[in-house]
XYZ file of N, CA and C in Angstrom:
657
model
N 65.553 13.951 5.618
C 65.223 15.354 5.418
C 65.531 16.127 6.689
N 66.157 17.288 6.545
C 66.451 18.162 7.670
C 65.456 19.312 7.693
N 65.012 19.665 8.876
C 64.071 20.782 9.038
C 64.454 21.587 10.271
N 63.885 22.759 10.377
C 63.999 23.546 11.600
C 62.587 23.816 12.112
N 62.478 23.992 13.402
C 61.180 24.233 14.034
C 60.994 25.737 14.239
N 59.833 26.215 13.904
C 59.489 27.607 14.189
C 58.162 27.622 14.946
N 58.104 28.389 16.032
C 56.866 28.410 16.820
C 56.682 29.736 17.538
N 55.448 30.013 17.856
C 55.093 31.151 18.691
C 54.899 30.619 20.107
N 55.644 31.167 21.056
C 55.559 30.703 22.446
C 54.816 31.750 23.279
N 53.857 31.269 24.062
C 53.024 32.172 24.850
C 53.007 31.728 26.306
N 53.370 32.638 27.218
C 53.368 32.315 28.648
C 51.934 32.343 29.183
N 51.723 31.777 30.399
C 50.376 31.800 30.991
C 49.801 33.212 31.122
N 50.666 34.230 31.265
C 50.185 35.605 31.414
C 50.063 36.335 30.070
N 50.324 35.601 28.980
C 50.090 36.183 27.661
C 51.282 36.808 26.964
N 52.473 36.733 27.561
C 53.668 37.243 26.880
C 54.048 36.296 25.752
N 54.319 36.859 24.581
C 54.590 36.032 23.398
C 55.946 36.351 22.782
N 56.556 35.353 22.181
C 57.751 35.548 21.369
C 57.865 34.392 20.386
N 58.680 34.573 19.351
C 58.875 33.532 18.335
C 60.238 32.883 18.505
N 60.263 31.572 18.421
C 61.510 30.816 18.495
C 61.716 30.037 17.198
N 62.990 29.878 16.843
C 63.328 29.034 15.698
C 64.549 28.197 16.059
N 64.473 26.905 15.786
C 65.560 25.993 16.158
C 66.618 25.915 15.061
N 67.715 25.228 15.384
C 68.698 24.864 14.363
C 68.119 23.745 13.512
N 68.763 23.478 12.372
C 68.336 22.354 11.536
C 68.623 21.035 12.235
N 67.723 20.097 12.024
C 67.911 18.761 12.579
C 67.130 17.761 11.725
N 67.345 16.484 11.973
C 66.603 15.459 11.259
C 65.110 15.598 11.564
N 64.299 15.353 10.539
C 62.855 15.537 10.678
C 62.280 14.690 11.807
N 62.792 13.488 11.963
C 62.284 12.590 13.005
C 62.513 13.175 14.396
N 63.707 13.731 14.615
C 64.026 14.354 15.904
C 63.163 15.595 16.117
N 62.995 16.394 15.056
C 62.195 17.612 15.147
C 60.751 17.300 15.517
N 60.228 16.231 14.960
C 58.849 15.842 15.243
C 58.683 15.444 16.704
N 59.641 14.702 17.238
C 59.590 14.299 18.651
C 59.612 15.518 19.572
N 60.499 16.477 19.246
C 60.587 17.683 20.059
C 59.309 18.510 19.967
N 58.774 18.612 18.746
C 57.555 19.393 18.542
C 56.377 18.805 19.302
N 56.264 17.478 19.269
C 55.168 16.822 19.987
C 55.293 17.059 21.491
N 56.520 17.077 21.999
C 56.736 17.342 23.416
C 56.398 18.791 23.755
N 56.790 19.720 22.869
C 56.479 21.134 23.082
C 54.971 21.376 23.100
N 54.259 20.678 22.229
C 52.807 20.857 22.162
C 52.126 20.435 23.459
N 52.709 19.484 24.168
C 52.122 19.005 25.429
C 52.123 20.091 26.502
N 53.041 21.065 26.383
C 53.098 22.150 27.375
C 51.908 23.082 27.229
N 51.291 23.102 26.043
C 50.172 23.995 25.799
C 50.579 25.430 25.544
N 51.884 25.686 25.487
C 52.377 27.060 25.308
C 52.965 27.304 23.920
N 53.143 26.233 23.162
C 53.684 26.372 21.806
C 52.528 26.576 20.829
N 52.496 27.740 20.204
C 51.426 28.081 19.271
C 51.991 28.205 17.848
N 51.146 27.956 16.894
C 51.511 28.145 15.479
C 52.831 27.439 15.145
N 52.960 26.193 15.560
C 54.197 25.432 15.366
C 54.247 24.866 13.955
N 55.351 25.140 13.252
C 55.560 24.614 11.904
C 56.992 24.135 11.749
N 57.231 23.353 10.702
C 58.572 22.915 10.327
C 58.909 23.555 8.983
N 60.179 23.900 8.802
C 60.629 24.508 7.550
C 61.809 23.700 7.026
N 61.700 23.198 5.784
C 62.805 22.417 5.232
C 63.794 23.331 4.508
N 64.818 22.719 3.897
C 65.883 23.501 3.257
C 65.414 24.265 2.029
N 64.253 23.901 1.537
C 63.707 24.585 0.362
C 62.621 25.572 0.769
N 62.583 25.873 2.079
C 61.620 26.824 2.653
C 60.170 26.372 2.502
N 59.971 25.073 2.307
C 58.618 24.528 2.328
C 58.208 24.325 3.786
N 56.979 24.679 4.120
C 56.517 24.544 5.497
C 55.645 23.298 5.655
N 55.729 22.714 6.859
C 54.982 21.497 7.184
C 54.343 21.660 8.551
N 53.125 21.171 8.705
C 52.512 21.075 10.025
C 52.963 19.765 10.667
N 52.679 19.621 11.958
C 53.000 18.375 12.649
C 52.331 17.195 11.952
N 51.067 17.345 11.620
C 50.312 16.277 10.972
C 50.905 15.925 9.617
N 51.278 16.936 8.839
C 51.838 16.706 7.501
C 53.191 16.016 7.581
N 54.039 16.456 8.523
C 55.368 15.856 8.635
C 55.272 14.419 9.143
N 54.377 14.177 10.091
C 54.188 12.822 10.601
C 53.741 11.879 9.479
N 52.816 12.337 8.665
C 52.318 11.540 7.546
C 53.427 11.270 6.531
N 54.235 12.301 6.233
C 55.332 12.151 5.275
C 56.353 11.126 5.756
N 56.743 11.200 7.024
C 57.725 10.258 7.564
C 57.196 8.832 7.556
N 55.919 8.674 7.787
C 55.321 7.339 7.758
C 55.304 6.799 6.332
N 55.035 7.665 5.354
C 54.965 7.234 3.955
C 56.325 6.801 3.411
N 57.386 7.495 3.824
C 58.710 7.178 3.274
C 59.458 6.122 4.086
N 58.858 5.681 5.178
C 59.539 4.754 6.082
C 60.070 3.524 5.374
N 59.296 2.969 4.441
C 59.700 1.731 3.763
C 60.558 1.991 2.531
N 60.759 3.272 2.183
C 61.581 3.614 1.033
C 62.941 4.122 1.504
N 63.963 4.032 0.650
C 65.256 4.625 1.017
C 65.101 6.126 1.204
N 65.633 6.659 2.308
C 65.561 8.090 2.560
C 66.753 8.518 3.413
N 66.838 9.828 3.710
C 68.019 10.385 4.383
C 69.295 9.920 3.658
N 69.335 10.199 2.369
C 70.379 9.648 1.498
C 71.550 10.611 1.332
N 72.741 10.081 1.536
C 73.975 10.830 1.279
C 74.861 10.009 0.351
N 75.364 10.648 -0.696
C 76.215 9.976 -1.672
C 77.600 10.622 -1.652
N 78.593 9.865 -1.200
C 79.988 10.313 -1.268
C 80.585 9.787 -2.570
N 81.270 10.646 -3.326
C 81.825 10.202 -4.603
C 83.246 10.724 -4.785
N 84.032 9.966 -5.553
C 85.391 10.394 -5.875
C 85.868 9.665 -7.120
N 86.647 10.366 -7.919
C 87.214 9.756 -9.122
C 88.693 10.065 -9.230
N 89.442 9.117 -9.750
C 90.876 9.315 -9.936
C 91.306 8.901 -11.323
N 92.206 9.682 -11.929
C 92.694 9.396 -13.283
C 94.188 9.088 -13.234
N 94.555 7.933 -13.773
C 95.967 7.525 -13.830
C 96.528 7.923 -15.187
N 97.379 8.934 -15.201
C 97.891 9.469 -16.462
C 98.763 8.461 -17.217
N 99.355 7.512 -16.489
C 100.225 6.518 -17.135
C 99.424 5.457 -17.876
N 98.391 4.958 -17.232
C 97.604 3.886 -17.845
C 96.400 4.417 -18.625
N 96.100 5.730 -18.439
C 94.928 6.357 -19.067
C 93.618 5.717 -18.589
N 93.655 5.149 -17.393
C 92.449 4.552 -16.832
C 91.960 5.392 -15.652
N 90.668 5.267 -15.365
C 90.067 6.024 -14.268
C 89.410 5.086 -13.267
N 89.569 5.411 -11.998
C 88.895 4.666 -10.936
C 87.770 5.509 -10.372
N 86.591 4.923 -10.274
C 85.427 5.629 -9.752
C 84.983 4.973 -8.452
N 84.603 5.778 -7.486
C 84.142 5.224 -6.216
C 82.980 6.010 -5.649
N 82.022 5.292 -5.058
C 80.920 5.982 -4.372
C 80.477 5.161 -3.164
N 80.125 5.875 -2.111
C 79.578 5.258 -0.891
C 78.249 5.943 -0.603
N 77.205 5.161 -0.532
C 75.852 5.702 -0.358
C 75.299 5.271 0.994
N 74.933 6.242 1.807
C 74.328 5.977 3.109
C 72.842 6.331 3.046
N 72.007 5.446 3.593
C 70.574 5.712 3.580
C 69.887 4.955 4.712
N 68.632 5.310 4.926
C 67.822 4.620 5.929
C 66.605 4.000 5.263
N 66.169 2.869 5.807
C 64.973 2.194 5.304
C 64.423 1.310 6.419
N 63.121 1.425 6.660
C 62.487 0.652 7.740
C 63.211 0.819 9.077
N 63.587 2.081 9.356
C 64.233 2.447 10.627
C 65.603 1.805 10.816
N 66.239 1.393 9.721
C 67.574 0.812 9.804
C 68.528 1.550 8.855
N 69.803 1.730 9.256
C 70.775 2.392 8.387
C 71.502 1.383 7.485
N 71.745 1.779 6.245
C 72.430 0.923 5.285
C 73.541 1.696 4.585
N 74.452 0.935 3.976
C 75.524 1.543 3.192
C 75.797 0.712 1.946
N 75.853 1.403 0.818
C 76.277 0.785 -0.444
C 77.690 1.254 -0.738
N 78.557 0.316 -1.122
C 79.913 0.649 -1.577
C 80.072 0.107 -2.988
N 80.468 0.980 -3.903
C 80.561 0.586 -5.309
C 81.724 1.305 -5.975
N 82.478 0.560 -6.800
C 83.515 1.211 -7.606
C 83.496 0.666 -9.028
N 84.273 1.297 -9.891
C 84.336 0.866 -11.290
C 85.636 1.358 -11.905
N 86.170 0.563 -12.821
C 87.375 0.918 -13.579
C 86.955 1.182 -15.017
N 87.271 2.369 -15.524
C 86.891 2.732 -16.895
C 88.116 3.272 -17.631
N 88.066 3.169 -18.964
C 89.226 3.616 -19.747
C 88.880 4.588 -20.872
N 87.670 5.190 -20.807
C 87.282 6.095 -21.887
C 87.378 7.567 -21.506
N 87.959 7.866 -20.327
C 88.061 9.252 -19.869
C 89.473 9.792 -20.060
N 89.589 11.117 -20.013
C 90.885 11.736 -20.313
C 91.425 12.636 -19.211
N 90.628 12.979 -18.225
C 91.082 13.884 -17.169
C 90.514 13.465 -15.821
N 91.115 14.011 -14.782
C 90.631 13.728 -13.427
C 89.238 14.313 -13.204
N 88.978 15.498 -13.790
C 87.655 16.102 -13.612
C 86.558 15.243 -14.246
N 86.860 14.637 -15.397
C 85.890 13.722 -16.004
C 85.627 12.532 -15.077
N 86.702 12.035 -14.462
C 86.556 10.896 -13.546
C 85.683 11.273 -12.350
N 85.811 12.497 -11.863
C 84.983 12.952 -10.747
C 83.507 12.980 -11.145
N 83.224 13.524 -12.318
C 81.839 13.541 -12.802
C 81.305 12.120 -12.995
N 82.149 11.263 -13.548
C 81.728 9.876 -13.790
C 81.435 9.156 -12.479
N 82.183 9.481 -11.432
C 81.944 8.863 -10.123
C 80.600 9.306 -9.556
N 80.276 10.582 -9.718
C 78.977 11.071 -9.260
C 77.854 10.386 -10.044
N 78.080 10.242 -11.351
C 77.076 9.587 -12.203
C 76.913 8.121 -11.812
N 78.012 7.482 -11.414
C 77.942 6.102 -10.930
C 77.037 6.032 -9.698
N 77.171 7.011 -8.814
C 76.309 7.061 -7.639
C 74.844 7.204 -8.022
N 74.560 8.017 -9.028
C 73.181 8.189 -9.497
C 72.619 6.889 -10.069
N 73.463 6.144 -10.769
C 73.014 4.859 -11.314
C 72.666 3.888 -10.191
N 73.448 3.916 -9.124
C 73.163 3.060 -7.974
C 71.863 3.482 -7.280
N 71.593 4.763 -7.259
C 70.335 5.244 -6.678
C 69.133 4.730 -7.482
N 69.295 4.697 -8.797
C 68.205 4.181 -9.636
C 67.971 2.706 -9.352
N 69.047 1.931 -9.220
C 68.932 0.503 -8.904
C 68.255 0.319 -7.539
N 68.587 1.214 -6.608
C 68.029 1.148 -5.259
C 66.546 1.502 -5.239
N 66.102 2.200 -6.273
C 64.693 2.584 -6.346
C 64.398 3.947 -5.757
N 65.432 4.780 -5.666
C 65.249 6.129 -5.128
C 64.526 7.004 -6.144
N 63.518 7.713 -5.694
C 62.800 8.628 -6.589
C 62.119 9.715 -5.761
N 62.102 10.903 -6.314
C 61.441 12.045 -5.685
C 61.838 12.200 -4.219
N 63.150 12.240 -4.017
C 63.725 12.419 -2.687
C 64.790 13.508 -2.734
N 65.045 14.128 -1.602
C 66.213 14.997 -1.476
C 67.437 14.106 -1.252
N 68.494 14.376 -1.985
C 69.727 13.591 -1.864
C 70.900 14.558 -1.747
N 71.791 14.292 -0.797
C 72.992 15.110 -0.629
C 74.178 14.410 -1.284
N 74.827 15.112 -2.213
C 76.005 14.581 -2.902
C 77.237 15.265 -2.316
N 78.178 14.450 -1.859
C 79.340 14.957 -1.130
C 80.622 14.521 -1.817
N 81.488 15.480 -2.111
C 82.758 15.147 -2.749
C 83.802 16.190 -2.451
N 85.050 15.898 -2.841
C 86.130 16.855 -2.615
C 86.500 17.627 -3.877
N 85.712 17.452 -4.954
C 85.973 18.165 -6.200
C 85.209 19.482 -6.237
N 85.922 20.591 -6.026
C 85.288 21.905 -6.115
C 84.812 22.181 -7.538
N 85.545 21.668 -8.513
C 85.166 21.888 -9.908
C 83.779 21.321 -10.175
N 83.585 20.054 -9.844
C 82.303 19.391 -10.115
C 81.160 20.072 -9.378
N 81.311 20.249 -8.085
C 80.209 20.782 -7.291
C 79.917 22.249 -7.607
N 80.962 23.055 -7.787
C 80.724 24.464 -8.111
C 80.165 24.656 -9.513
N 80.492 23.745 -10.432
C 79.893 23.830 -11.762
C 78.438 23.391 -11.739
N 78.134 22.355 -10.979
C 76.752 21.869 -10.904
C 75.829 22.852 -10.185
N 76.388 23.662 -9.298
C 75.579 24.658 -8.589
C 75.662 26.032 -9.257
N 76.302 26.075 -10.435
C 76.424 27.319 -11.222
C 77.261 28.387 -10.524
N 78.096 27.961 -9.566
C 79.006 28.912 -8.928
C 80.181 29.222 -9.857
N 80.592 28.210 -10.628
C 81.679 28.381 -11.591
C 81.163 28.068 -12.990
N 81.635 28.803 -13.985
C 81.247 28.473 -15.366
C 82.007 27.248 -15.857
N 81.476 26.595 -16.871
C 82.154 25.443 -17.483
C 82.334 25.727 -18.967
N 83.578 25.660 -19.421
C 83.885 25.940 -20.822
C 84.367 24.705 -21.583
N 84.609 23.610 -20.840
C 85.140 22.402 -21.480
C 84.007 21.533 -22.017
N 84.105 21.187 -23.289
C 83.033 20.457 -23.954
C 82.734 19.125 -23.284
N 83.774 18.380 -22.909
C 83.541 17.069 -22.303
C 82.863 17.185 -20.938
N 83.235 18.206 -20.174
C 82.609 18.386 -18.866
C 81.164 18.850 -19.012
N 80.886 19.651 -20.038
C 79.506 20.058 -20.304
C 78.630 18.845 -20.618
N 79.223 17.881 -21.313
C 78.485 16.644 -21.608
C 78.179 15.881 -20.324
N 79.138 15.873 -19.393
C 78.919 15.182 -18.124
C 77.869 15.897 -17.278
N 77.906 17.226 -17.288
C 76.884 17.994 -16.574
C 75.505 17.637 -17.109
N 75.397 17.524 -18.424
C 74.120 17.174 -19.057
C 73.667 15.775 -18.629
N 74.598 14.806 -18.595
C 74.263 13.436 -18.180
C 73.765 13.419 -16.738
N 74.485 14.115 -15.870
C 74.128 14.145 -14.449
C 72.755 14.781 -14.253
N 72.539 15.922 -14.891
C 71.268 16.624 -14.714
C 70.088 15.837 -15.293
N 70.306 15.132 -16.395
C 69.245 14.304 -16.972
C 68.879 13.154 -16.034
N 69.882 12.541 -15.412
C 69.614 11.433 -14.489
C 68.898 11.931 -13.232
N 69.297 13.094 -12.748
C 68.645 13.679 -11.583
C 67.180 13.972 -11.893
N 66.945 14.520 -13.075
C 65.563 14.816 -13.481
C 64.751 13.534 -13.648
N 65.374 12.514 -14.220
C 64.702 11.229 -14.422
C 64.226 10.636 -13.108
N 65.040 10.745 -12.072
C 64.706 10.174 -10.766
C 63.869 11.124 -9.910
N 63.694 12.346 -10.369
C 62.926 13.312 -9.586
C 63.635 13.730 -8.313
N 64.965 13.668 -8.325
C 65.760 13.981 -7.139
C 65.902 15.493 -6.958
N 65.840 15.925 -5.712
C 66.198 17.300 -5.361
C 67.616 17.253 -4.800
N 68.612 17.697 -5.588
C 70.003 17.541 -5.156
C 70.484 18.654 -4.236
N 71.314 18.276 -3.299
C 72.054 19.221 -2.478
C 73.515 18.798 -2.560
N 74.408 19.769 -2.613
C 75.818 19.466 -2.823
C 76.666 20.002 -1.675
N 77.689 19.245 -1.340
C 78.576 19.641 -0.245
C 80.017 19.296 -0.602
N 80.885 20.298 -0.507
C 82.322 20.080 -0.728
C 82.987 19.776 0.604
N 83.762 18.699 0.636
C 84.502 18.349 1.850
C 85.975 18.157 1.499
N 86.797 18.054 2.516
C 88.219 17.801 2.296
C 88.418 16.365 1.812
N 89.573 16.115 1.238
C 89.901 14.754 0.791
C 89.866 13.778 1.964
N 90.283 14.263 3.138
C 90.298 13.416 4.330
C 88.896 12.955 4.688
N 87.929 13.860 4.588
C 86.555 13.510 4.936
C 85.864 12.716 3.830
N 86.556 12.591 2.703
C 86.005 11.814 1.585
C 86.839 10.562 1.334
N 87.525 10.122 2.365
C 88.500 9.048 2.179
C 87.870 7.707 1.774
N 86.629 7.462 2.174
C 86.008 6.185 1.813
C 85.819 6.082 0.302
N 85.245 7.136 -0.302
C 85.063 7.138 -1.758
C 86.408 7.164 -2.470
N 87.375 7.894 -1.898
C 88.718 7.958 -2.476
C 89.361 6.574 -2.479
N 89.188 5.839 -1.392
C 89.765 4.496 -1.296
C 89.112 3.553 -2.306
N 87.813 3.686 -2.501
C 87.113 2.848 -3.484
C 87.620 3.132 -4.893
N 87.871 4.420 -5.185
C 88.407 4.780 -6.503
C 89.810 4.209 -6.694
N 90.619 4.266 -5.636
C 91.982 3.711 -5.707
C 91.960 2.199 -5.888
N 91.032 1.533 -5.207
C 90.899 0.084 -5.367
C 90.509 -0.276 -6.798
N 89.659 0.551 -7.409
C 89.277 0.304 -8.801
C 90.498 0.377 -9.712
N 91.360 1.372 -9.478
C 92.584 1.501 -10.283
C 93.514 0.312 -10.082
N 93.418 -0.306 -8.907
C 94.207 -1.516 -8.629
C 93.471 -2.785 -9.083
N 92.357 -2.573 -9.804
C 91.534 -3.661 -10.348
C 90.919 -4.534 -9.258
N 90.602 -3.891 -8.138
C 89.874 -4.570 -7.057
C 88.426 -4.103 -7.121
N 87.536 -4.986 -7.500
C 86.140 -4.615 -7.674
C 85.377 -4.721 -6.353
N 84.635 -3.671 -6.035
C 83.868 -3.629 -4.796
C 82.393 -3.386 -5.121
N 81.500 -4.188 -4.554
C 80.072 -3.958 -4.646
C 79.415 -4.579 -3.425
N 78.840 -3.749 -2.561
C 78.184 -4.284 -1.373
C 77.030 -3.366 -0.974
N 76.042 -3.955 -0.333
C 74.910 -3.202 0.214
C 74.534 -3.892 1.517
N 74.930 -3.293 2.638
C 74.770 -3.936 3.925
C 74.163 -3.021 4.962
N 73.462 -3.619 5.915
C 72.976 -2.869 7.050
C 74.147 -2.477 7.936
N 74.112 -1.270 8.459
C 75.179 -0.798 9.350
C 74.823 -1.202 10.771
N 75.634 -2.033 11.354
C 75.412 -2.495 12.719
C 76.023 -1.510 13.705
N 75.266 -1.185 14.734
C 75.772 -0.236 15.737
C 76.767 -0.929 16.659
């Protein structure tokens, strides 16, 4: 979870002003806030998340302790590719998360033959990521979904309308799965270059190379 710090700062002579930080990881924000409190000059210190929910130091500390053993700080990279010659689709997703103070990565792909367009393959890849989140046991968490498909992300955020019946069905599947898991989704469009891991997994699926792994990331 990312938050920003907001506080009232008061000098020894009583001059006051309000400061607000940039967004940062909640764990880092908590460390900084605890250090600021030691000065005795930081008043009315709160944290604000991306949904404008406010947290006190005590509340945020308790929340971080509660989620420590569960998957959190989750990012899902997804990509889908459609081969017009074979009529097959390759789906790829890479999921990054933290658990028990350790970083992990899931890599998963799939080859399917019931889709008809590249946009369907993109939606199916995102849905594949959601299925992996369910297996992982993710629930009632904020999750960031990252892909290079403007169509998928702009339709899911209602920036673009959707008129295609098959894509509307995929939107319904995705939204039902998100609701089932209690996920608060955030979406980010990136370039194909920055999505190369998921793109490579989708390409491997089209080459009938099956990938499934869940490993700790070693520094």
